C-alpha cells in the first residue's frame, strides 16, 4: 500500500511539473499567422473545378465561399507521378493542417490514394504527395503574378483566402477535384 501511495505521489508531482512547463516551442511574434475563427455552418464538401480555376466550399448544396486559384505548372490532366507538375483529379479528403507552411498556411489533401499509388507503381515510379490547398507566401507572391499555375501540383489561393479556408475546413472533409 505504501508503494502505491508513493507511485501516486510521484505521478502527481510529474504532472504538476509538466503543467508548469511550456506547452510547446516558443513562438515569437510574426512566426505564425494569427488564426481566424469560423463559427458558421460546417463545410461538408470542397469542389474544385480545374478548368474554370474555381473552388467552392459547400454546406450541403449551398455554396458558402468560392475562390479563384492557381494549379500545378502542368495543369492539364490527373497527377500520376512525383514531379509531373499536375494537380490530381478525383475524390480525396482533408487530411492535415500546417500552420507553419512556407506558403503562409496549408491544408493537406489525401493524395495519393491506393489507386494512385498502384498506377505509379506499375511503371516503377512514385505517385508523389504533399498536395495542398495553400496560400502564396513569399515565393508565390513573386511567381503568381507572372504565371497563374506556379505550384508543383497544389491548389494556390491568396494568403488572406487560405486563412479563411484553414478556419472553415475540418479533417476528413471530402474534396472533389474535377478536370
Steps between C-alpha positions, in 0.01 A plus 500: 500500500788735581658449153160576340482834687858579403423420133189721504694784664780467242255506210327802650834681537598421141161626376533820705851568366389431143207739539739779600718459191448637156233328294717501189777688327526870566317706238614852421276767352489457124593128504145373460210684342211603720232239453154601393206335670195367322165437668270452201350184353750220436660455160372161386692488171759689297446499123797595283446566129846508345399625154304794644765556774216523750474339845173488696451428870154349545262424782272241343408651162560860612818672385632694799825633349670485161859573402709533186827308518821396332601140434809296433729616222354227271129557571340270242438139602504294819813483713664162446863523605720696735633811328251505211373846605136390478218539749305180578141440394247292690372458854739575785465622859651770721765311696720758677558865585836678493516832687870539413478455124748684283188606309347683799258220606414169335230235515598151386307291249519120528676448165625240419229246570555126450392518135749782432783306667420182308493684167842659556646172635418314179747733326754469783438861601383688808156666493631801692316670785473816709213639296349794685272797493740778592562871492772674306758586759808692381571260211147510360478877525794510256391214270119536484490840323718359218341154477162410643589129517824509695476220759640146483143362495326680783200734495617852585283788618598829665633512854184671622281238332693204645442649845124469437529150352730384783240616755200352318623150412519199729683168479334251265304764305450350150684677218372430147742618232362514145695553177 
